[in-house]
Amino acid sequence: MSVMSGEGNILIMAVRNWVYYIKEAFRSVVRNGWMSFASVGVVTVTLFILGSFMLLNINVEHLTSEIKNQVEIIAYVDEVLTRDEVDDLRVSLIQMVKVEEVRFVSKEDALVRLQEQLGELVEGYSEEGRNPLRDSFEIRTIIPEDIPEVAASLQAMTGIARVDYGTDVVEKLFRFTGAVQWVGLAFMLGLALTAMFLIANTIKLTVNARSREIMIMKYVGATEWFIRWPFLIEGLFLGAIGALIPVLILSYLYGETVAWAQLNLYFLPLVSPETIIQQMSKTLLILGTVIGGLGSLISIRRFLKV
Amino acid sequence: MIEVQQVSMVYPNGVNALEQINICIERGEFVFVVGESGAGKSTLIRLICREYLPSKGSIKIHGRDITRLKRREVPLLRRNIGVVFQDFRLLNNRTVFDNVAFAMQVIGSTGRDVRKRVPEALELVGLTGKAKMKPLELSGGEQQRVCLARAIVNQPALIIADEPTGNLDPKTSMGIMDALKNINIRGTTIIMATHAKEIVDTMRQRVVVLEGGKLVRDERRGEYTHHGC
Ligand SMILES: Nc1ncnc2c1ncn2[C@@H]1O[C@H](COP(=O)(O)OP(=O)(O)OP(=O)(O)O)[C@@H](O)[C@H]1O
Ligand SMILES: [Mg+2]
């Protein structure tokens, strides 16, 4: 019986505490109206930039992977090889770890393809012994980034005369997308840290204003978390609001952009809004609340040392 | 109830504030800690509240060594100690009632308890009728009474006061002393640091004298002026 009522008390106490934490947090948001406005503004601006960058980055990635997937290696076979030797070569190509698909194109097939493309210009080569083309393999790798490496090892194999994969374009593309991703990451990290620093300073002001209250709380025996929660909730709330605003704006803008692009730039394959917006919203909301929460924990730490 | 054993305190800046202090205080005692400015009175009081840790020695309260408390146990210790400061430390934007209630709210008391015990505490320190006023509308003596009410409202076993009359004139001071005496009679242990000789001499309680961080005298029913023989 007494145990039951004890548990009941703990529950009632917990509920009462949470009512207090939330009330205090919102009171502080209202009391420090301008500072709250400023920190929400800071988070909104940083996360807006970050979100735009994210949308851009995902689209660039999407675009390059579309291009990358069309890139393949063409390995021309040495003319002296017999059919059996060509078959052996095919087997050893298929067995390479990084290779996804190997297609054999005989010189006859190649000629037919060429004639289809160029028509009359290449007529007359069809007779036995007059075909100037070579047998070749068209090879796709599992990851497009492995193309240069696989091409190099093919080059070294006996039986392969020449390897072709549009060296320049592919390497430039890979280097470019790699750079875009790194710069983007560094940029986003910088922005997130800035936002956190700013929100920490904002909340530090509200903590400063209430340092007397905090000191008294410590003297009468309030626990550290009792003191911390209102500030933490305040930070989480400011961060979440600061994230919600850019999420709404960016969702709207991206939807409009995709609709416009479908009409006017139909060749540009943009990522559809449904998937990308969900991903962006999740990231921004998590980042916003984490930034706000960490900011407030950082700013209150000093005051709890008594 | 309180055993201070071989306590020394060296501040991080190298100041030697207390050396080898031994004091034993029984439940229900009223103890003055006196000494000149810089003698180490406040330091001793801060050590008993666990505001700082002593460099050496142990401090036991109810048999428990508070120098070994875990961080999260410190609030529980503080709930058993009421602290009164020279500069009151009230929240000036809240009423007298809310200032006292605050001490109960932050340790999670029920509204019913708050409505019952806050008026009781205010009555005990002689502030009935001033519950709705703000601290800055009160005299210094009255503000100190609010602070006293806040210290006793959670019914701690021990009250620690660091120069509670330091900012008050002699007559007002005696009023505060009467209130403290009242609280003491109800069984609460009281430790009070002061350098007001008149108060110590008229109260005739136990006096612990510090000098340059050393305990030089510990006398039952003592007088401050008496020392130096
Ligand atoms: N936080 C601190 N850091 C470093 N030294 C300190 C600190 N607090 C006090 N001291 C030093 O410790 C010594 C004792 O100080 P304490 O405040 O305990 O004296 P007191 O007896 O309370 O003096 P008063 O009557 O003026 O209040 C002094 O020399 C003081 O300068
Ligand atoms: Mg002092």
XYZ file of C-alpha atoms and ligand atoms in Angstrom:
567
model
C 0.000 0.000 0.000
C 2.621 2.487 1.026
C 4.801 1.466 -1.894
C 1.909 2.121 -4.280
C 1.279 5.598 -2.975
C 5.013 6.240 -3.085
C 5.108 5.411 -6.777
C 2.064 7.556 -7.360
C 3.842 10.467 -5.733
C 6.880 10.032 -7.901
C 4.696 10.059 -10.991
C 2.798 13.158 -9.890
C 6.092 14.809 -9.034
C 7.525 14.001 -12.448
C 4.473 15.397 -14.226
C 4.562 18.527 -12.076
C 8.254 18.980 -12.838
C 7.681 18.713 -16.575
C 4.896 21.247 -16.429
C 7.339 23.527 -14.609
C 10.190 22.940 -17.099
C 8.021 23.667 -20.102
C 6.386 26.692 -18.509
C 9.776 28.112 -17.524
C 11.193 27.462 -20.992
C 8.381 29.293 -22.750
C 8.372 32.073 -20.205
C 12.035 32.603 -20.957
C 11.432 32.540 -24.724
C 8.815 35.277 -24.327
C 10.746 37.295 -21.731
C 13.833 37.365 -23.971
C 11.694 38.089 -27.029
C 14.325 39.803 -29.113
C 17.098 37.376 -28.328
C 14.795 34.450 -29.056
C 13.874 36.079 -32.343
C 17.554 36.600 -33.155
C 18.561 33.011 -32.432
C 15.662 31.597 -34.409
C 16.714 33.957 -37.199
C 20.301 32.778 -37.082
C 19.323 29.123 -37.173
C 16.808 29.824 -39.938
C 19.374 31.561 -42.123
C 22.122 28.983 -41.594
C 19.825 26.027 -42.091
C 18.276 27.696 -45.149
C 21.703 27.990 -46.763
C 22.593 24.513 -45.603
C 19.329 23.096 -46.927
C 19.705 24.792 -50.314
C 23.190 23.440 -50.541
C 21.945 20.002 -49.656
C 19.299 20.086 -52.383
C 21.890 21.263 -54.876
C 24.368 18.629 -53.779
C 21.898 15.773 -54.027
C 20.934 16.896 -57.519
C 24.538 17.220 -58.675
C 25.174 13.757 -57.317
C 22.099 12.416 -59.055
C 23.146 14.020 -62.309
C 26.708 12.761 -62.201
C 25.644 9.252 -61.304
C 23.333 9.300 -64.317
C 26.302 10.227 -66.463
C 28.702 7.890 -64.710
C 26.464 4.904 -65.246
C 26.687 5.430 -68.964
C 30.467 5.368 -68.956
C 32.135 2.111 -70.014
C 35.504 0.800 -71.085
C 36.134 -0.433 -74.603
C 39.033 -2.859 -74.809
C 40.152 -3.694 -78.387
C 41.383 -7.199 -78.894
C 44.691 -7.953 -80.577
C 44.082 -9.179 -84.152
C 46.405 -12.148 -83.804
C 44.217 -13.843 -81.202
C 42.232 -16.914 -82.157
C 38.603 -17.355 -81.233
C 39.569 -19.675 -78.365
C 42.081 -17.188 -77.017
C 39.441 -14.461 -77.197
C 37.080 -16.686 -75.217
C 39.762 -17.267 -72.543
C 40.325 -13.524 -72.376
C 36.591 -13.028 -71.884
C 36.526 -15.440 -68.969
C 39.456 -13.762 -67.255
C 37.785 -10.357 -67.709
C 34.560 -11.566 -66.153
C 36.521 -12.899 -63.195
C 37.985 -9.485 -62.334
C 36.626 -8.347 -58.974
C 35.599 -4.854 -59.871
C 33.958 -5.727 -63.161
C 30.196 -5.880 -63.391
C 29.508 -6.798 -66.993
C 31.513 -7.817 -70.033
C 30.018 -7.696 -73.530
C 31.857 -9.052 -76.559
C 31.434 -7.115 -79.783
C 32.880 -8.880 -82.789
C 34.326 -6.751 -85.562
C 31.396 -7.796 -87.770
C 28.892 -6.570 -85.209
C 30.897 -3.384 -84.852
C 30.787 -2.816 -88.572
C 27.017 -3.349 -88.673
C 26.644 -0.829 -85.863
C 28.859 1.651 -87.679
C 26.952 1.192 -90.922
C 23.704 1.816 -89.112
C 25.122 5.057 -87.809
C 26.952 6.280 -90.913
C 25.086 4.570 -93.764
C 26.647 4.643 -97.267
C 29.984 6.042 -96.166
C 31.163 2.648 -94.949
C 29.653 0.447 -97.617
C 31.897 -2.064 -99.274
C 33.830 -3.141 -96.183
C 31.549 -6.098 -95.549
C 33.432 -8.597 -97.678
C 35.639 -11.122 -95.926
C 39.085 -9.661 -95.168
C 38.183 -6.083 -95.809
C 36.758 -5.194 -92.408
C 39.165 -2.610 -90.859
C 37.643 -2.852 -87.364
C 38.754 -4.965 -84.416
C 36.952 -7.274 -82.031
C 36.320 -5.530 -78.717
C 34.952 -5.940 -75.195
C 32.613 -3.391 -73.665
C 33.128 -3.471 -69.925
C 31.144 -1.912 -67.092
C 32.522 -1.735 -63.593
C 30.486 -2.144 -60.415
C 31.440 1.353 -59.237
C 32.031 3.943 -61.973
C 34.970 5.364 -59.948
C 36.929 2.160 -60.587
C 37.008 2.732 -64.317
C 40.465 4.329 -64.539
C 42.027 1.608 -62.408
C 40.390 -1.268 -64.289
C 41.298 0.358 -67.590
C 44.935 0.539 -66.527
C 45.083 -3.127 -65.593
C 43.371 -4.086 -68.859
C 45.982 -2.122 -70.747
C 48.653 -4.317 -69.213
C 46.996 -7.594 -70.217
C 48.322 -9.551 -73.174
C 45.826 -9.900 -75.981
C 44.444 -6.408 -75.500
C 45.686 -3.908 -78.007
C 44.159 -0.671 -76.817
C 41.839 0.572 -74.102
C 39.468 3.474 -74.481
C 37.149 5.087 -71.961
C 37.087 8.790 -72.666
C 39.915 9.240 -70.191
C 39.715 12.990 -69.852
C 36.017 13.465 -69.377
C 35.632 10.688 -66.846
C 38.577 11.680 -64.700
C 37.548 15.316 -64.674
C 34.005 14.409 -63.767
C 35.101 12.222 -60.884
C 37.462 14.839 -59.592
C 34.798 17.524 -59.845
C 32.047 15.625 -58.051
C 34.485 14.523 -55.355
C 35.520 18.117 -54.784
C 31.923 19.325 -54.724
C 31.105 16.816 -52.038
C 34.069 17.700 -49.836
C 33.621 21.427 -50.141
C 29.929 20.976 -49.436
C 30.609 18.930 -46.353
C 33.134 21.414 -44.973
C 30.783 24.276 -45.742
C 27.853 22.620 -43.980
C 29.966 21.769 -40.945
C 31.144 25.374 -40.706
C 27.590 26.669 -40.910
C 26.311 24.251 -38.298
C 29.086 25.244 -35.878
C 28.370 28.936 -36.439
C 24.700 28.424 -35.685
C 25.536 26.497 -32.540
C 27.935 29.182 -31.352
C 25.299 31.848 -31.900
C 22.554 29.972 -30.130
C 24.922 29.196 -27.252
C 25.568 32.907 -26.884
C 21.901 33.735 -27.020
C 21.043 31.281 -24.319
C 24.058 32.381 -22.311
C 22.399 35.786 -22.094
C 19.212 34.299 -20.703
C 21.244 32.147 -18.321
C 23.218 35.213 -17.246
C 20.016 37.082 -16.577
C 18.913 34.227 -14.371
C 22.251 33.414 -12.729
C 20.914 34.618 -9.381
C 17.956 32.293 -9.648
C 20.235 29.415 -10.595
C 22.504 30.110 -7.635
C 19.584 30.111 -5.227
C 18.280 26.899 -6.772
C 21.644 25.303 -6.154
C 21.703 26.455 -2.545
C 18.280 25.076 -1.705
C 19.177 21.740 -3.266
C 17.708 21.654 -6.773
C 19.269 18.894 -8.863
C 21.401 19.846 -11.842
C 18.867 18.457 -14.285
C 16.063 20.347 -12.620
C 18.012 23.518 -13.346
C 19.077 22.401 -16.791
C 15.811 21.206 -18.318
C 14.096 24.574 -18.829
C 17.143 25.930 -20.642
C 17.522 22.759 -22.646
C 13.868 22.860 -23.697
C 14.274 26.500 -24.612
C 17.261 25.640 -26.817
C 15.557 22.646 -28.421
C 12.476 24.746 -29.119
C 14.392 27.669 -30.644
C 16.424 25.221 -32.752
C 13.343 23.351 -33.948
C 11.525 26.551 -34.929
C 14.703 27.743 -36.629
C 14.701 24.516 -38.659
C 10.980 24.414 -39.405
C 10.971 27.762 -41.210
C 13.625 26.855 -43.828
C 12.081 23.397 -44.215
C 8.749 24.944 -45.175
C 10.282 27.566 -47.467
C 12.660 25.139 -49.186
C 9.955 22.485 -49.672
C 7.782 25.038 -51.395
C 10.587 26.468 -53.521
C 11.904 23.075 -54.581
C 8.464 21.867 -55.603
C 8.034 24.957 -57.749
C 11.518 24.573 -59.248
C 10.949 20.957 -60.249
C 7.562 21.802 -61.769
C 9.146 24.625 -63.727
C 12.106 22.478 -64.847
C 9.808 19.749 -66.125
C 8.209 22.253 -68.463
C 11.254 24.214 -69.523
C 14.330 22.012 -68.981
C 12.903 18.548 -69.587
C 16.362 17.131 -70.397
C 17.560 17.919 -66.850
C 16.854 14.946 -64.588
C 16.066 16.563 -61.175
C 15.389 14.386 -58.144
C 11.657 14.200 -57.447
C 10.444 16.369 -54.529
C 8.850 13.565 -52.469
C 12.069 11.724 -51.625
C 14.446 14.645 -51.417
C 12.235 16.881 -49.280
C 11.675 14.185 -46.724
C 15.416 13.625 -46.484
C 16.164 17.337 -46.244
C 13.449 17.995 -43.643
C 14.673 15.187 -41.445
C 18.264 16.399 -41.597
C 17.413 20.040 -40.940
C 15.045 19.324 -38.050
C 17.525 17.014 -36.367
C 20.356 19.483 -36.926
C 18.282 22.401 -35.653
C 17.267 20.727 -32.421
C 20.754 19.325 -31.830
C 22.285 22.752 -32.418
C 19.784 24.348 -30.050
C 20.138 21.683 -27.378
C 23.938 21.601 -27.457
C 24.063 25.376 -27.487
C 22.025 25.603 -24.308
C 23.957 22.832 -22.546
C 27.224 24.586 -23.372
C 26.019 27.927 -22.077
C 24.660 26.603 -18.789
C 27.631 24.377 -17.932
C 29.613 27.127 -16.246
C 26.754 28.036 -13.916
C 26.313 24.566 -12.541
C 29.751 24.480 -10.937
C 28.905 25.383 -7.345
C 25.848 16.004 14.163
C 28.688 17.882 12.443
C 32.269 16.752 12.801
C 34.970 18.851 11.205
C 38.165 16.838 11.408
C 41.680 18.066 10.600
C 40.341 20.329 7.877
C 42.737 22.526 5.916
C 41.848 24.690 2.963
C 44.267 26.098 0.447
C 42.600 28.052 -2.366
C 43.812 27.413 -5.921
C 45.638 30.762 -5.810
C 47.729 29.516 -2.886
C 45.942 31.355 -0.039
C 46.004 29.271 3.103
C 42.506 29.988 4.430
C 42.129 27.261 7.074
C 44.633 25.081 8.901
C 43.921 21.900 10.844
C 40.463 22.816 12.058
C 38.621 20.466 14.458
C 35.079 21.272 15.535
C 32.310 19.013 16.785
C 28.763 20.372 16.834
C 25.838 18.593 18.486
C 22.277 18.546 17.219
C 20.352 21.616 18.393
C 23.406 23.721 19.183
C 23.749 27.420 18.362
C 27.347 28.155 17.343
C 28.940 31.489 16.499
C 32.012 31.497 14.295
C 33.872 34.749 14.907
C 37.175 36.264 13.861
C 38.604 39.215 12.017
C 38.124 39.814 8.358
C 40.034 37.173 6.415
C 40.171 34.754 9.343
C 38.418 32.061 7.307
C 34.812 32.197 8.591
C 33.176 32.212 5.173
C 35.556 29.531 3.978
C 34.507 27.232 6.826
C 30.848 27.835 6.032
C 31.343 27.164 2.340
C 33.070 23.891 3.139
C 30.120 22.779 5.288
C 27.697 23.540 2.380
C 29.955 21.545 0.054
C 30.494 24.631 -2.063
C 34.197 23.800 -2.025
C 36.076 20.662 -1.106
C 38.691 20.973 1.669
C 42.301 20.398 0.679
C 42.695 18.064 3.660
C 40.524 16.488 6.328
C 36.926 15.361 6.476
C 33.576 16.932 7.321
C 30.894 14.572 8.584
C 27.223 15.484 8.773
C 24.972 12.856 10.352
C 27.960 10.515 10.200
C 28.296 10.922 6.447
C 31.563 12.339 5.068
C 30.399 15.094 2.735
C 33.812 15.431 1.125
C 33.136 12.048 -0.448
C 29.676 12.827 -1.823
C 29.034 12.111 -5.475
C 28.120 15.080 -7.597
C 24.482 14.115 -7.784
C 24.260 13.620 -4.018
C 25.190 17.219 -3.274
C 21.649 18.570 -3.895
C 20.308 16.096 -1.345
C 22.776 17.398 1.253
C 21.759 20.977 0.497
C 18.094 20.156 1.094
C 19.084 19.489 4.672
C 20.889 22.793 5.088
C 19.238 26.215 5.029
C 21.617 28.995 3.987
C 21.292 32.698 4.855
C 23.523 35.273 3.190
C 24.674 38.719 4.194
C 23.310 40.174 0.940
C 19.936 38.365 1.150
C 19.985 37.041 -2.433
C 16.272 37.338 -3.067
C 14.529 37.373 -6.434
C 13.416 40.996 -6.637
C 10.821 40.466 -9.336
C 8.872 37.960 -7.237
C 6.735 38.448 -4.169
C 7.825 37.496 -0.664
C 5.547 34.460 -0.842
C 6.992 33.354 -4.195
C 10.560 33.795 -2.968
C 9.931 31.423 -0.098
C 7.800 29.071 -2.214
C 10.603 28.920 -4.805
C 12.776 26.917 -2.398
C 9.998 24.336 -2.111
C 9.109 24.241 -5.789
C 12.634 23.508 -6.968
C 12.751 20.367 -4.868
C 9.361 19.286 -6.163
C 6.977 19.964 -3.260
C 3.230 19.860 -3.869
C 1.136 22.985 -4.153
C -0.753 21.957 -1.030
C 2.479 21.757 0.999
C 3.608 25.108 -0.381
C 0.349 26.824 0.600
C 0.593 25.354 4.075
C 4.273 25.762 4.924
C 5.145 29.119 3.367
C 2.713 31.052 5.643
C 4.031 29.075 8.618
C 7.609 30.027 7.806
C 6.642 33.670 7.272
C 4.874 33.696 10.602
C 7.855 32.199 12.392
C 10.120 35.027 11.182
C 7.483 37.691 11.861
C 6.467 38.568 8.314
C 2.766 37.747 8.385
C 0.918 40.214 6.198
C 3.851 40.991 3.900
C 3.465 37.938 1.672
C 2.302 39.893 -1.370
C 5.035 42.537 -1.278
C 8.173 42.564 -3.421
C 11.594 42.443 -1.681
C 12.552 45.979 -2.695
C 9.439 47.326 -0.946
C 10.779 45.927 2.341
C 13.369 47.198 4.827
C 16.739 45.458 5.071
C 15.707 43.625 8.217
C 12.520 42.424 6.589
C 14.413 41.257 3.513
C 16.707 39.246 5.743
C 13.641 37.696 7.387
C 12.420 36.597 3.965
C 15.784 34.987 3.409
C 15.449 33.296 6.800
C 11.951 32.050 5.959
C 13.291 30.638 2.694
C 16.070 28.863 4.596
C 13.701 27.176 7.058
C 10.743 26.421 4.809
C 12.080 23.009 3.779
C 12.575 22.233 7.477
C 16.310 21.568 7.330
C 18.122 20.162 10.346
C 20.825 22.802 9.999
C 20.832 26.542 9.287
C 24.046 28.212 8.201
C 24.217 31.994 8.200
C 27.203 34.000 6.956
C 27.005 37.445 8.561
C 23.215 37.633 8.333
C 23.266 40.927 10.215
C 26.230 42.388 8.336
C 24.085 44.910 6.446
C 21.713 45.751 9.300
C 21.719 48.257 12.149
C 22.052 46.920 15.745
C 18.346 47.095 16.595
C 17.258 45.331 13.396
C 20.034 42.815 13.960
C 18.637 41.903 17.342
C 15.272 41.227 15.687
C 16.924 38.782 13.302
C 18.738 37.176 16.229
C 15.422 36.691 18.028
C 14.035 34.972 14.958
C 17.123 32.728 14.754
C 16.819 31.962 18.460
C 13.192 30.955 17.903
C 14.187 28.604 15.111
C 16.942 27.153 17.301
C 14.529 26.509 20.169
C 12.466 24.331 17.826
C 15.478 22.057 17.497
C 17.293 23.355 14.423
C 21.080 23.508 14.660
C 22.468 26.930 13.792
C 25.944 27.998 12.716
C 26.438 31.712 12.268
C 29.531 33.615 11.198
C 29.742 37.186 12.388
C 32.010 39.871 13.714
C 29.305 41.728 15.624
C 30.622 41.587 19.194
C 27.420 42.918 20.813
C 25.368 40.115 19.328
C 27.746 37.374 20.402
C 28.060 38.815 23.877
C 24.328 39.143 24.510
C 23.404 35.735 23.081
C 25.829 33.826 25.307
C 26.086 30.771 23.085
C 29.001 28.646 22.007
C 31.722 30.688 20.286
C 34.383 29.355 17.932
C 37.143 31.869 17.273
C 39.270 31.749 14.125
C 42.473 33.695 13.674
C 44.453 33.602 10.460
C 42.863 30.312 9.484
C 43.507 28.638 12.844
C 41.002 27.748 15.539
C 42.259 29.608 18.608
C 39.297 29.276 20.964
C 36.123 27.219 21.336
C 33.990 28.204 24.296
C 30.516 27.318 25.545
C 28.438 30.308 26.663
C 31.264 32.507 25.482
C 31.779 36.148 24.750
C 33.643 37.476 21.756
C 35.359 40.216 23.735
C 36.565 37.652 26.201
C 39.307 36.171 24.061
C 42.931 37.179 24.183
C 43.681 36.090 27.704
N 37.425 32.117 -3.660
C 38.597 32.419 -3.075
N 39.741 32.256 -3.776
C 40.921 32.537 -3.212
N 41.090 33.009 -1.974
C 39.991 33.204 -1.235
C 38.681 32.930 -1.744
N 37.776 33.214 -0.785
C 38.488 33.651 0.284
N 39.810 33.648 0.014
C 40.887 34.023 0.956
O 40.809 33.170 2.057
C 41.023 33.871 3.264
C 39.842 33.696 4.193
O 38.705 34.302 3.598
P 37.243 34.232 4.204
O 36.313 34.806 3.197
O 36.985 32.855 4.654
O 37.363 35.193 5.435
P 36.227 35.726 6.417
O 36.652 35.341 7.768
O 34.905 35.290 5.945
O 36.370 37.291 6.231
P 35.211 38.414 6.286
O 34.943 38.650 7.717
O 35.853 39.600 5.637
O 34.040 37.897 5.519
C 41.234 35.311 2.874
O 42.644 35.558 2.868
C 40.700 35.413 1.476
O 41.445 36.338 0.716
Mg 33.162 36.249 5.168
